[in-house]
mmCIF file of C-alpha atoms in Angstrom:
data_model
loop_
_atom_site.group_PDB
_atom_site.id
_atom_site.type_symbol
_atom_site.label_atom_id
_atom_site.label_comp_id
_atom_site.label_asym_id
_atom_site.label_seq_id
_atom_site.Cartn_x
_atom_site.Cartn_y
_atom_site.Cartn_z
ATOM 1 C CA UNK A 1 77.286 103.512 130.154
ATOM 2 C CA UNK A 2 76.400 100.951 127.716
ATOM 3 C CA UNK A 3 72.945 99.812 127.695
ATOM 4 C CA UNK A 4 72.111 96.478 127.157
ATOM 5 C CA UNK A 5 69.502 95.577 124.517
ATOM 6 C CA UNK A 6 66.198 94.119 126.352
ATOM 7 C CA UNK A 7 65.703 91.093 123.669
ATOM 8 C CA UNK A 8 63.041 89.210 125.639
ATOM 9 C CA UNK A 9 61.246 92.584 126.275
ATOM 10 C CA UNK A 10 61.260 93.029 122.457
ATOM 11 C CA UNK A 11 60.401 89.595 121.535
ATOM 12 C CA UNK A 12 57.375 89.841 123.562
ATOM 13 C CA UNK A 13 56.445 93.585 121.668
ATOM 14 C CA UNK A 14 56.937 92.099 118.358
ATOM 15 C CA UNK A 15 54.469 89.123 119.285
ATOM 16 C CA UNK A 16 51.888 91.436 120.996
ATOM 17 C CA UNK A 17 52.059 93.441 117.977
ATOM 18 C CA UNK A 18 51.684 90.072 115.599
ATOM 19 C CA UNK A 19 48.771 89.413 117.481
ATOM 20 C CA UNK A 20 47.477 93.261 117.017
ATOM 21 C CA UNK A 21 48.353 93.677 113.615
ATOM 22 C CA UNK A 22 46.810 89.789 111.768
ATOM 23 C CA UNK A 23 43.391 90.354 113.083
ATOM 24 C CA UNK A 24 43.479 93.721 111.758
ATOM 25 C CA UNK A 25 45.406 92.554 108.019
ATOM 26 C CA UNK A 26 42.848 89.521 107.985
ATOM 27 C CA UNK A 27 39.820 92.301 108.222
ATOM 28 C CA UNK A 28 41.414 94.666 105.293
ATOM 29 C CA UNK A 29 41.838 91.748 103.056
ATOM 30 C CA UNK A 30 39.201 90.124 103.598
ATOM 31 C CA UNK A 31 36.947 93.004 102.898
ATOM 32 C CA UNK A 32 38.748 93.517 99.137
ATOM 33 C CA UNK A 33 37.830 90.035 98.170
ATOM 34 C CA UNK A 34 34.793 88.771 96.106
ATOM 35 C CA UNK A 35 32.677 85.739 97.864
ATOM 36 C CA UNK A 36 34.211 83.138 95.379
ATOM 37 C CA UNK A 37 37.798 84.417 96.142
ATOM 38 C CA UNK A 38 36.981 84.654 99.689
ATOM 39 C CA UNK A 39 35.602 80.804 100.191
ATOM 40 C CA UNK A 40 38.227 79.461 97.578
ATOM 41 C CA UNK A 41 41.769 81.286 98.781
ATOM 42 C CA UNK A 42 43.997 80.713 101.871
ATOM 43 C CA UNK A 43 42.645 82.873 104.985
ATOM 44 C CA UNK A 44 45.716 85.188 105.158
ATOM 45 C CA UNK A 45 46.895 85.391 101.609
ATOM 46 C CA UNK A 46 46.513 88.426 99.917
ATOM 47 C CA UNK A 47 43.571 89.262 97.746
ATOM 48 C CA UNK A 48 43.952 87.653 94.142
ATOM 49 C CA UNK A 49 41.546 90.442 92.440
ATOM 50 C CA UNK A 50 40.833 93.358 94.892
ATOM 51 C CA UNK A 51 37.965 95.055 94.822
ATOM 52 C CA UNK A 52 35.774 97.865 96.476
ATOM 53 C CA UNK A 53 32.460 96.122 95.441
ATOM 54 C CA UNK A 54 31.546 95.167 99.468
ATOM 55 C CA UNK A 55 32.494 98.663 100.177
ATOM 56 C CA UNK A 56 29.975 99.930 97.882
ATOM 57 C CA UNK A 57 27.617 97.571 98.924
ATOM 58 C CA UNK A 58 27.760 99.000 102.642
ATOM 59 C CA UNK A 59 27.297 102.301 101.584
ATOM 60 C CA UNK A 60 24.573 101.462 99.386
ATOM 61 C CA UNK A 61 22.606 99.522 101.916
ATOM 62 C CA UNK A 62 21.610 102.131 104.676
ATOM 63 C CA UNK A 63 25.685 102.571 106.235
ATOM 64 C CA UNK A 64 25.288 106.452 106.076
ATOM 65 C CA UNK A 65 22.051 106.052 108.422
ATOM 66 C CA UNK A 66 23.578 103.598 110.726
ATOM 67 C CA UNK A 67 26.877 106.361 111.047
ATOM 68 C CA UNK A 68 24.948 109.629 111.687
ATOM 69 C CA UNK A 69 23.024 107.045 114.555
ATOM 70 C CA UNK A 70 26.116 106.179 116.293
ATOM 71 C CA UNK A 71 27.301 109.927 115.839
ATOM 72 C CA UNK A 72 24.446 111.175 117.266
ATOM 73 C CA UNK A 73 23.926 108.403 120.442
ATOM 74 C CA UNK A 74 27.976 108.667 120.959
ATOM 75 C CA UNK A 75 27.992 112.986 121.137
ATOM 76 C CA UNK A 76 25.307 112.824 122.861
ATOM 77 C CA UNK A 77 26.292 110.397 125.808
ATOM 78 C CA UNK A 78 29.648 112.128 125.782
ATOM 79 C CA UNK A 79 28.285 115.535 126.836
ATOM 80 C CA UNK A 80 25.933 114.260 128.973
ATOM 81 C CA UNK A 81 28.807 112.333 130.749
ATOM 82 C CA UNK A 82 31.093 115.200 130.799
ATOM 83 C CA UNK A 83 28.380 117.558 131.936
ATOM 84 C CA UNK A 84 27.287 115.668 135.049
ATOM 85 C CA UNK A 85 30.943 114.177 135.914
ATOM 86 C CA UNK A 86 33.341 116.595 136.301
ATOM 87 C CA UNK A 87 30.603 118.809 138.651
ATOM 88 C CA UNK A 88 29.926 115.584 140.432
ATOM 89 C CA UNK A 89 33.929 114.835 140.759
ATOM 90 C CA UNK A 90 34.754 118.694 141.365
ATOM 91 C CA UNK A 91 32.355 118.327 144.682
ATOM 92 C CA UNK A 92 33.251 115.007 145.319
ATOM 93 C CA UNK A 93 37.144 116.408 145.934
ATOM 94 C CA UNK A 94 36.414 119.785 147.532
ATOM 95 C CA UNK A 95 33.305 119.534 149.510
ATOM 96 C CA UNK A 96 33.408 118.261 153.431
ATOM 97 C CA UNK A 97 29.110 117.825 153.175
ATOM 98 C CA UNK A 98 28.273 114.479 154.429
ATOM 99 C CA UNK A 99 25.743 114.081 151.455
ATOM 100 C CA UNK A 100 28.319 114.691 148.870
ATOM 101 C CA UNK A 101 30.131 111.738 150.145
ATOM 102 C CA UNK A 102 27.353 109.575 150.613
ATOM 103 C CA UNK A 103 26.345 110.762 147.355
ATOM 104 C CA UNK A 104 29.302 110.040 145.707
ATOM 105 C CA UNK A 105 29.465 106.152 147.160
ATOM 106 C CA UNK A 106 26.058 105.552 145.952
ATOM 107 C CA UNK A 107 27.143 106.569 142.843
ATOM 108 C CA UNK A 108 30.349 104.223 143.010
ATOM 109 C CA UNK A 109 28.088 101.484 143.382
ATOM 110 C CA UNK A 110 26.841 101.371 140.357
ATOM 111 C CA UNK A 111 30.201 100.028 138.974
ATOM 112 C CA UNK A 112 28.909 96.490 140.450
ATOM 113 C CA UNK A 113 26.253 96.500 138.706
ATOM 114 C CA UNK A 114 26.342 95.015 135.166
ATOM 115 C CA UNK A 115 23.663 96.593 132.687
ATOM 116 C CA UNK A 116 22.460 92.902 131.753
ATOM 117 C CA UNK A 117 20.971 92.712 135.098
ATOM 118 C CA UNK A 118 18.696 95.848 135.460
ATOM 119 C CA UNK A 119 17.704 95.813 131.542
ATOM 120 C CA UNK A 120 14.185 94.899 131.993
ATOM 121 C CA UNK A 121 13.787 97.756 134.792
ATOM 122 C CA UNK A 122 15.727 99.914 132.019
ATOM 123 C CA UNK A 123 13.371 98.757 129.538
ATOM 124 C CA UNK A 124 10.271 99.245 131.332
ATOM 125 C CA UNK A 125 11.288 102.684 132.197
ATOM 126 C CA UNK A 126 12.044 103.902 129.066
ATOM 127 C CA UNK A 127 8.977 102.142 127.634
ATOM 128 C CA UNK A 128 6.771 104.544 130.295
ATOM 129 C CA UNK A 129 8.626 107.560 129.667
ATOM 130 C CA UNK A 130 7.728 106.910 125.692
ATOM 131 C CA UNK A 131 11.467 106.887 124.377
ATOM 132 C CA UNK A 132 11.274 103.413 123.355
ATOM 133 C CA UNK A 133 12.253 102.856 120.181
ATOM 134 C CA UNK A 134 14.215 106.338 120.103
ATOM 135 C CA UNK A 135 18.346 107.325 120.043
ATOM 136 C CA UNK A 136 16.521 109.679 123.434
ATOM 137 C CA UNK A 137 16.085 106.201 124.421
ATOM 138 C CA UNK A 138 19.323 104.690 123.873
ATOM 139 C CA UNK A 139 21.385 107.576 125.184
ATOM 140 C CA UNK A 140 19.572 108.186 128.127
ATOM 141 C CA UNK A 141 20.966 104.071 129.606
ATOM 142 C CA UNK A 142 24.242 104.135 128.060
ATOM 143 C CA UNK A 143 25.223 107.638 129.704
ATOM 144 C CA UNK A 144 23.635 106.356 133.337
ATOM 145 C CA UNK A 145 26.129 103.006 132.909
ATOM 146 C CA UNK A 146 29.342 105.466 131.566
ATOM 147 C CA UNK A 147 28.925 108.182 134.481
ATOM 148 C CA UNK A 148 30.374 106.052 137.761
ATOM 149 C CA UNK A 149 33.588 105.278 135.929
ATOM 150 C CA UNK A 150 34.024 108.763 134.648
ATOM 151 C CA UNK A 151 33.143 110.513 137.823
ATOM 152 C CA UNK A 152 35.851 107.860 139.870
ATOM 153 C CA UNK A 153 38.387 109.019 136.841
ATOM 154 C CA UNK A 154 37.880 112.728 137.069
ATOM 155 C CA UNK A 155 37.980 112.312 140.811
ATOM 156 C CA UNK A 156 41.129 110.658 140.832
ATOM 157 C CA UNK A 157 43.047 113.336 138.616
ATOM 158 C CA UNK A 158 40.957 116.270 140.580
ATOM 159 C CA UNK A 159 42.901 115.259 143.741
ATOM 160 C CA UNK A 160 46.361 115.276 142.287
ATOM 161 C CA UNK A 161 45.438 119.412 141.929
ATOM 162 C CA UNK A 162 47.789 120.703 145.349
ATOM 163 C CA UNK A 163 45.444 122.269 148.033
ATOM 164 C CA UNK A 164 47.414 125.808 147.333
ATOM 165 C CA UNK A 165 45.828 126.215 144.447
ATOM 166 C CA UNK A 166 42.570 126.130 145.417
ATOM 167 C CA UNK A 167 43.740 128.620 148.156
ATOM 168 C CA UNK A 168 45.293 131.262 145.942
ATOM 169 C CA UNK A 169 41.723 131.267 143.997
ATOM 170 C CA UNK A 170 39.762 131.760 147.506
ATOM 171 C CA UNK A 171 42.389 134.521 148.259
ATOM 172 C CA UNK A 172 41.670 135.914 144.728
ATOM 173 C CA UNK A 173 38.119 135.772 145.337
ATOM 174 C CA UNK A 174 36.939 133.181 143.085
ATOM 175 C CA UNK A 175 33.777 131.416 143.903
ATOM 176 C CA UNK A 176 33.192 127.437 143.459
ATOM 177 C CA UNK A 177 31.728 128.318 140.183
ATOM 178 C CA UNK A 178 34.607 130.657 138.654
ATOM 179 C CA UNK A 179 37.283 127.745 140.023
ATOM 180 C CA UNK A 180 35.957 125.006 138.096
ATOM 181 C CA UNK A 181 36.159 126.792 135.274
ATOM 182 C CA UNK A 182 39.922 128.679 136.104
ATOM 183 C CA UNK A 183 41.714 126.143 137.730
ATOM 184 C CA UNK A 184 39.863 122.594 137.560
ATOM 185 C CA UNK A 185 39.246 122.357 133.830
ATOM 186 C CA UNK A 186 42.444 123.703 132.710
ATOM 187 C CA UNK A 187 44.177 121.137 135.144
ATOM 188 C CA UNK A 188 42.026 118.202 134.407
ATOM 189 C CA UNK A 189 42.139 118.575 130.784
ATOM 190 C CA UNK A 190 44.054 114.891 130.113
ATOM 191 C CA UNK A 191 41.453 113.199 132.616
ATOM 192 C CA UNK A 192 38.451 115.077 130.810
ATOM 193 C CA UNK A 193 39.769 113.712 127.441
ATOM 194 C CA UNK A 194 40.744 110.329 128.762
ATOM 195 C CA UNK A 195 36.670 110.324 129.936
ATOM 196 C CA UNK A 196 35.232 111.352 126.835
ATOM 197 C CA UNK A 197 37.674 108.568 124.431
ATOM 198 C CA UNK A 198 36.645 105.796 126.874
ATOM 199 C CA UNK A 199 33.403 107.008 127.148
ATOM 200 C CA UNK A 200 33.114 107.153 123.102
ATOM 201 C CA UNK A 201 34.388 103.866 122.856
ATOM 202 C CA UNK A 202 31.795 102.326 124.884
ATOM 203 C CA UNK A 203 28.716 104.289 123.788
ATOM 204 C CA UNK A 204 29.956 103.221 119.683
ATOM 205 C CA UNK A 205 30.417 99.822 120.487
ATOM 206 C CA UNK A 206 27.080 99.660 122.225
ATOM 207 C CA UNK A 207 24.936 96.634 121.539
ATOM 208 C CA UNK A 208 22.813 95.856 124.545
ATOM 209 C CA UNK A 209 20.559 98.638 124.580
ATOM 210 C CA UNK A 210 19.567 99.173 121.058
ATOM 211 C CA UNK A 211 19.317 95.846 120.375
ATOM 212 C CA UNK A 212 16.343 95.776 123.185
ATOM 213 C CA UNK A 213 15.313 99.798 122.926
ATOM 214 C CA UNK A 214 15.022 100.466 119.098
ATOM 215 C CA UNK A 215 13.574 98.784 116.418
ATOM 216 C CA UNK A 216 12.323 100.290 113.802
ATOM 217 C CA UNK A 217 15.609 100.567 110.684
ATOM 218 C CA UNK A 218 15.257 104.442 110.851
ATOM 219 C CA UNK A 219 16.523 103.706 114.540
ATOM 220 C CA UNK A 220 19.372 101.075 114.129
ATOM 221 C CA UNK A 221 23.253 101.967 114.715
ATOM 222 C CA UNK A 222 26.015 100.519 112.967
ATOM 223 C CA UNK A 223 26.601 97.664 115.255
ATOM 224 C CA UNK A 224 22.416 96.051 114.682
ATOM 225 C CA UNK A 225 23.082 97.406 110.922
ATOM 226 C CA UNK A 226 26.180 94.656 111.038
ATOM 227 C CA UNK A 227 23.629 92.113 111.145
ATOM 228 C CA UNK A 228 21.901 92.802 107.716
ATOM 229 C CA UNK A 229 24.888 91.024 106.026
ATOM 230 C CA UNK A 230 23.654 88.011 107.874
ATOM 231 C CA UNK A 231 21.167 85.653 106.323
ATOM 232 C CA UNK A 232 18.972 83.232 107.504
ATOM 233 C CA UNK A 233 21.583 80.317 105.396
ATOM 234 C CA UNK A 234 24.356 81.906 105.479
ATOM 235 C CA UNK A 235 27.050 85.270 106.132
ATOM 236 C CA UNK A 236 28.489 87.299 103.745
ATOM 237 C CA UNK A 237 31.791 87.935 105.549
ATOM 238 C CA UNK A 238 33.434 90.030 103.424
ATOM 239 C CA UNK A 239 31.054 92.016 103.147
ATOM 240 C CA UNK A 240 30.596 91.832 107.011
ATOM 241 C CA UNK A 241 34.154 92.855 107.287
ATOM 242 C CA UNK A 242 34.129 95.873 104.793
ATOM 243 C CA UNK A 243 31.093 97.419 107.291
ATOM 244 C CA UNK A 244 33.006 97.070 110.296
ATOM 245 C CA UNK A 245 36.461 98.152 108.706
ATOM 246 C CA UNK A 246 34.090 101.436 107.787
ATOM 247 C CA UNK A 247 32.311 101.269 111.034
ATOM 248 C CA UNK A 248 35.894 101.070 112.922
ATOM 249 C CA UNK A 249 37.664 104.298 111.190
ATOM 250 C CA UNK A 250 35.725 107.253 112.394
ATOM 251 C CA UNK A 251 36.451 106.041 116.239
ATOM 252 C CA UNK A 252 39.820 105.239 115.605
ATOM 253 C CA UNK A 253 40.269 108.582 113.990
ATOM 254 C CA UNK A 254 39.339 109.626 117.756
ATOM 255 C CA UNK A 255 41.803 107.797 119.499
ATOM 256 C CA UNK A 256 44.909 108.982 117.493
ATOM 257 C CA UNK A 257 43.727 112.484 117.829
ATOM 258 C CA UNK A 258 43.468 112.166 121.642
ATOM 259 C CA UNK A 259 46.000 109.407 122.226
ATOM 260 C CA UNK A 260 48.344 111.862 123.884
ATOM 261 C CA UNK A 261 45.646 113.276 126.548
ATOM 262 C CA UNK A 262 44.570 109.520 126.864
ATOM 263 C CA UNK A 263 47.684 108.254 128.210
ATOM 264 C CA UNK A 264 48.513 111.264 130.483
ATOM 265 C CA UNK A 265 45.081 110.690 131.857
ATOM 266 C CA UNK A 266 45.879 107.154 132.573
ATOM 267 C CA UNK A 267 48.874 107.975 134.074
ATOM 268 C CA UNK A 268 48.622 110.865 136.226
ATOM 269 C CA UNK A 269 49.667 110.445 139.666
ATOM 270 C CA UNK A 270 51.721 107.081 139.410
ATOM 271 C CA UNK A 271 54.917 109.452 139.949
ATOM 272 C CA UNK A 272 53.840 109.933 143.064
#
Protein backbone atom coordinates (compact mmCIF):
# COMPACT_ATOMS: atom_id res chain seq x y z
CA UNK A 1 0.00 0.00 0.00
CA UNK A 2 1.44 3.25 -0.79
CA UNK A 3 1.45 5.75 1.86
CA UNK A 4 0.85 9.11 1.21
CA UNK A 5 3.27 11.76 2.53
CA UNK A 6 1.42 13.95 5.39
CA UNK A 7 2.88 17.49 4.01
CA UNK A 8 0.68 19.73 6.18
CA UNK A 9 1.50 17.46 9.21
CA UNK A 10 5.20 18.12 8.39
CA UNK A 11 4.92 21.69 7.64
CA UNK A 12 3.47 22.25 10.94
CA UNK A 13 6.67 19.98 12.69
CA UNK A 14 9.15 21.95 10.86
CA UNK A 15 7.51 25.32 12.18
CA UNK A 16 7.04 24.00 15.78
CA UNK A 17 10.54 23.05 15.61
CA UNK A 18 11.58 26.75 14.08
CA UNK A 19 9.93 28.07 16.91
CA UNK A 20 11.88 25.48 19.39
CA UNK A 21 15.08 25.68 17.90
CA UNK A 22 15.58 30.19 17.35
CA UNK A 23 14.95 30.85 20.94
CA UNK A 24 17.37 28.29 21.79
CA UNK A 25 20.20 29.48 18.69
CA UNK A 26 19.44 33.20 19.82
CA UNK A 27 20.55 32.09 23.62
CA UNK A 28 23.94 30.18 22.35
CA UNK A 29 24.92 33.11 20.31
CA UNK A 30 24.13 35.50 22.18
CA UNK A 31 26.07 34.22 25.10
CA UNK A 32 29.53 34.03 22.73
CA UNK A 33 29.29 37.68 22.00
CA UNK A 34 31.09 40.66 23.71
CA UNK A 35 28.62 43.70 24.90
CA UNK A 36 29.82 45.94 21.92
CA UNK A 37 29.16 43.06 19.40
CA UNK A 38 26.05 42.23 21.12
CA UNK A 39 24.37 45.99 21.03
CA UNK A 40 26.01 46.71 17.52
CA UNK A 41 25.15 43.26 15.35
CA UNK A 42 21.83 41.92 13.93
CA UNK A 43 19.87 39.81 16.74
CA UNK A 44 20.19 36.43 14.92
CA UNK A 45 23.42 36.72 13.04
CA UNK A 46 26.11 34.76 14.10
CA UNK A 47 28.76 35.94 16.48
CA UNK A 48 31.48 38.14 14.62
CA UNK A 49 34.33 37.28 17.38
CA UNK A 50 33.18 34.43 19.74
CA UNK A 51 34.17 34.25 22.91
CA UNK A 52 33.89 32.36 26.34
CA UNK A 53 34.60 35.59 28.38
CA UNK A 54 30.63 35.69 29.86
CA UNK A 55 31.11 32.09 30.50
CA UNK A 56 33.98 32.75 32.64
CA UNK A 57 32.44 35.51 34.12
CA UNK A 58 29.48 33.20 35.48
CA UNK A 59 31.70 30.87 36.86
CA UNK A 60 33.74 33.39 38.42
CA UNK A 61 30.93 35.22 40.08
CA UNK A 62 29.41 32.66 42.65
CA UNK A 63 27.66 30.07 39.58
CA UNK A 64 29.24 26.97 41.35
CA UNK A 65 27.29 28.08 44.68
CA UNK A 66 24.11 28.87 42.98
CA UNK A 67 24.42 24.97 41.16
CA UNK A 68 25.22 22.85 44.27
CA UNK A 69 21.85 25.11 45.74
CA UNK A 70 19.58 24.01 43.10
CA UNK A 71 21.21 20.41 43.34
CA UNK A 72 20.65 20.21 46.71
CA UNK A 73 16.78 21.93 46.94
CA UNK A 74 15.93 19.78 43.56
CA UNK A 75 17.31 16.03 45.21
CA UNK A 76 15.96 16.87 47.98
CA UNK A 77 12.25 17.70 46.94
CA UNK A 78 12.51 14.75 44.59
CA UNK A 79 12.91 12.15 47.35
CA UNK A 80 10.74 13.68 49.51
CA UNK A 81 8.08 13.58 46.68
CA UNK A 82 8.80 10.11 45.73
CA UNK A 83 8.89 8.97 49.32
CA UNK A 84 5.45 10.20 50.38
CA UNK A 85 3.71 9.64 46.78
CA UNK A 86 3.94 6.41 45.65
CA UNK A 87 2.86 5.07 49.51
CA UNK A 88 0.14 7.63 49.36
CA UNK A 89 -0.89 6.42 45.59
CA UNK A 90 -0.16 2.59 46.46
CA UNK A 91 -3.10 3.05 49.30
CA UNK A 92 -4.98 5.31 47.41
CA UNK A 93 -5.48 2.24 44.63
CA UNK A 94 -5.68 -0.77 46.95
CA UNK A 95 -7.25 0.26 50.13
CA UNK A 96 -11.35 0.22 50.55
CA UNK A 97 -10.78 2.55 54.16
CA UNK A 98 -13.05 5.43 53.96
CA UNK A 99 -10.15 7.71 55.31
CA UNK A 100 -7.82 6.77 52.59
CA UNK A 101 -10.27 8.15 50.19
CA UNK A 102 -11.16 11.09 51.97
CA UNK A 103 -7.60 11.41 52.49
CA UNK A 104 -6.67 11.19 49.17
CA UNK A 105 -9.42 14.04 47.93
CA UNK A 106 -8.13 16.38 50.43
CA UNK A 107 -5.01 15.89 49.06
CA UNK A 108 -6.36 16.45 45.36
CA UNK A 109 -7.43 19.68 46.44
CA UNK A 110 -4.53 21.16 46.75
CA UNK A 111 -4.11 21.21 42.90
CA UNK A 112 -6.59 24.40 43.09
CA UNK A 113 -4.67 26.04 45.02
CA UNK A 114 -1.93 28.24 43.49
CA UNK A 115 1.23 28.76 45.84
CA UNK A 116 0.92 32.70 45.29
CA UNK A 117 -2.09 32.59 47.39
CA UNK A 118 -1.04 30.81 50.69
CA UNK A 119 2.69 32.36 50.57
CA UNK A 120 2.34 34.56 53.47
CA UNK A 121 0.81 31.52 55.61
CA UNK A 122 3.94 29.59 53.99
CA UNK A 123 6.09 32.29 55.03
CA UNK A 124 4.95 32.74 58.43
CA UNK A 125 5.26 29.12 59.03
CA UNK A 126 8.51 28.61 58.02
CA UNK A 127 9.56 31.86 59.73
CA UNK A 128 8.20 30.04 63.28
CA UNK A 129 9.65 26.82 62.60
CA UNK A 130 13.21 28.86 62.15
CA UNK A 131 13.99 27.61 58.47
CA UNK A 132 13.72 30.94 57.08
CA UNK A 133 16.35 31.87 55.19
CA UNK A 134 17.45 28.05 54.73
CA UNK A 135 17.39 25.41 51.41
CA UNK A 136 15.30 23.26 54.78
CA UNK A 137 13.19 26.15 54.11
CA UNK A 138 12.79 26.17 50.52
CA UNK A 139 12.37 22.44 50.09
CA UNK A 140 10.07 21.90 52.69
CA UNK A 141 7.07 24.40 50.27
CA UNK A 142 8.15 23.33 46.98
CA UNK A 143 7.77 19.45 47.84
CA UNK A 144 4.12 20.24 49.70
CA UNK A 145 3.04 22.13 46.11
CA UNK A 146 4.80 18.99 43.83
CA UNK A 147 3.12 16.04 45.96
CA UNK A 148 -0.85 16.32 44.70
CA UNK A 149 0.21 16.08 41.08
CA UNK A 150 2.60 13.26 41.67
CA UNK A 151 0.38 11.27 43.92
CA UNK A 152 -2.77 11.79 41.03
CA UNK A 153 0.16 10.52 38.44
CA UNK A 154 1.33 7.51 40.34
CA UNK A 155 -2.29 6.79 41.04
CA UNK A 156 -3.26 6.81 37.62
CA UNK A 157 -0.47 4.29 36.36
CA UNK A 158 -1.00 2.16 39.82
CA UNK A 159 -4.51 1.30 38.51
CA UNK A 160 -3.55 0.17 35.06
CA UNK A 161 -1.64 -2.87 37.35
CA UNK A 162 -4.61 -5.95 36.60
CA UNK A 163 -6.27 -7.00 39.96
CA UNK A 164 -4.58 -10.69 39.36
CA UNK A 165 -1.58 -9.55 40.20
CA UNK A 166 -2.14 -8.31 43.31
CA UNK A 167 -3.92 -11.71 43.90
CA UNK A 168 -1.10 -14.04 42.95
CA UNK A 169 1.11 -11.94 45.64
CA UNK A 170 -1.75 -12.47 48.46
CA UNK A 171 -1.76 -16.19 47.35
CA UNK A 172 2.10 -16.09 47.62
CA UNK A 173 1.88 -14.58 50.88
CA UNK A 174 3.18 -11.23 50.39
CA UNK A 175 2.14 -8.55 52.75
CA UNK A 176 1.20 -4.77 51.67
CA UNK A 177 4.72 -3.98 52.47
CA UNK A 178 6.64 -6.82 50.40
CA UNK A 179 4.03 -5.88 47.26
CA UNK A 180 4.99 -2.43 46.93
CA UNK A 181 8.22 -3.26 46.70
CA UNK A 182 7.70 -6.76 44.27
CA UNK A 183 5.08 -5.82 42.13
CA UNK A 184 4.18 -1.93 42.41
CA UNK A 185 7.63 -0.43 41.92
CA UNK A 186 8.78 -2.67 39.29
CA UNK A 187 5.41 -1.91 37.40
CA UNK A 188 5.29 1.75 38.03
CA UNK A 189 8.77 2.38 37.15
CA UNK A 190 7.86 4.87 33.89
CA UNK A 191 5.23 6.77 36.20
CA UNK A 192 7.91 6.98 39.13
CA UNK A 193 10.40 8.50 36.59
CA UNK A 194 7.85 10.60 34.78
CA UNK A 195 7.22 12.07 38.71
CA UNK A 196 10.63 12.68 39.59
CA UNK A 197 11.59 14.65 35.76
CA UNK A 198 8.45 16.79 36.25
CA UNK A 199 8.99 17.11 39.67
CA UNK A 200 12.83 18.23 38.95
CA UNK A 201 11.74 20.55 36.52
CA UNK A 202 9.60 22.44 38.77
CA UNK A 203 11.66 22.42 41.97
CA UNK A 204 14.95 23.92 39.42
CA UNK A 205 12.94 26.40 37.94
CA UNK A 206 11.64 27.52 41.29
CA UNK A 207 11.44 31.24 41.89
CA UNK A 208 8.61 32.01 44.26
CA UNK A 209 9.83 30.61 47.32
CA UNK A 210 13.40 31.56 47.51
CA UNK A 211 12.87 34.70 46.31
CA UNK A 212 10.58 35.29 49.65
CA UNK A 213 12.37 32.38 52.01
CA UNK A 214 16.19 32.99 51.55
CA UNK A 215 18.24 35.81 51.53
CA UNK A 216 21.34 35.79 52.55
CA UNK A 217 23.96 34.97 48.93
CA UNK A 218 25.23 31.77 50.75
CA UNK A 219 21.41 30.82 50.28
CA UNK A 220 20.52 31.94 46.64
CA UNK A 221 19.86 29.31 43.67
CA UNK A 222 20.65 29.82 40.22
CA UNK A 223 17.44 31.37 39.20
CA UNK A 224 17.87 34.74 42.18
CA UNK A 225 21.77 34.33 41.15
CA UNK A 226 20.33 35.29 37.38
CA UNK A 227 19.61 38.55 38.72
CA UNK A 228 23.23 39.67 39.65
CA UNK A 229 23.82 40.35 35.90
CA UNK A 230 21.17 42.95 36.33
CA UNK A 231 22.04 46.49 37.27
CA UNK A 232 20.33 49.20 38.62
CA UNK A 233 20.95 51.12 34.66
CA UNK A 234 21.13 48.53 32.80
CA UNK A 235 21.42 44.29 31.83
CA UNK A 236 24.20 42.58 30.71
CA UNK A 237 22.38 40.09 28.46
CA UNK A 238 24.91 38.16 27.24
CA UNK A 239 26.15 37.59 30.04
CA UNK A 240 22.55 36.88 31.36
CA UNK A 241 22.26 34.36 28.64
CA UNK A 242 25.65 32.48 29.17
CA UNK A 243 24.23 31.80 33.09
CA UNK A 244 21.11 30.43 32.01
CA UNK A 245 22.58 28.43 28.94
CA UNK A 246 24.87 26.92 32.05
CA UNK A 247 22.00 26.94 34.40
CA UNK A 248 19.78 25.02 31.61
CA UNK A 249 22.34 21.96 30.81
CA UNK A 250 22.50 19.95 33.95
CA UNK A 251 18.42 19.61 33.82
CA UNK A 252 18.34 18.99 30.36
CA UNK A 253 20.98 16.38 30.80
CA UNK A 254 17.96 14.86 32.98
CA UNK A 255 15.42 14.86 30.54
CA UNK A 256 17.35 13.03 27.70
CA UNK A 257 18.42 10.47 30.16
CA UNK A 258 14.80 9.80 31.24
CA UNK A 259 12.99 10.88 28.09
CA UNK A 260 12.07 7.30 27.35
CA UNK A 261 10.41 6.54 30.96
CA UNK A 262 8.89 10.14 30.58
CA UNK A 263 6.84 9.48 27.67
CA UNK A 264 5.72 5.91 28.64
CA UNK A 265 4.62 7.53 31.83
CA UNK A 266 2.61 10.01 29.98
CA UNK A 267 1.17 7.57 28.00
CA UNK A 268 0.24 4.62 29.85
CA UNK A 269 -3.22 3.57 29.63
CA UNK A 270 -4.42 5.61 26.47
CA UNK A 271 -4.43 2.04 24.65
CA UNK A 272 -7.02 1.24 26.58
Amino acid sequence: MRITPNRIGGAFAGLWLLVVLLPLYYMLAASLRGRADYLGGHPLAPPANPTLANYLTVLEGGFGRYLLNNVVVTGATVLIVLLLAVPAAYAATRSTSPWVRRGFSLLLAGLAIPAQATIIPVYLLITRLHLYDSLTGVILPTAAFALPVATLVLTTSLRDVPRELYEAQAIDGAGPLRTLFDLVLPLAKPAIVTVAIYTALSAWNGFLFPLVLTQSAENRVLTLGLWNFQGQFGVNVPGLLAAVTLSVLPIFVVYLIGRRFLLAGLTAGFGK
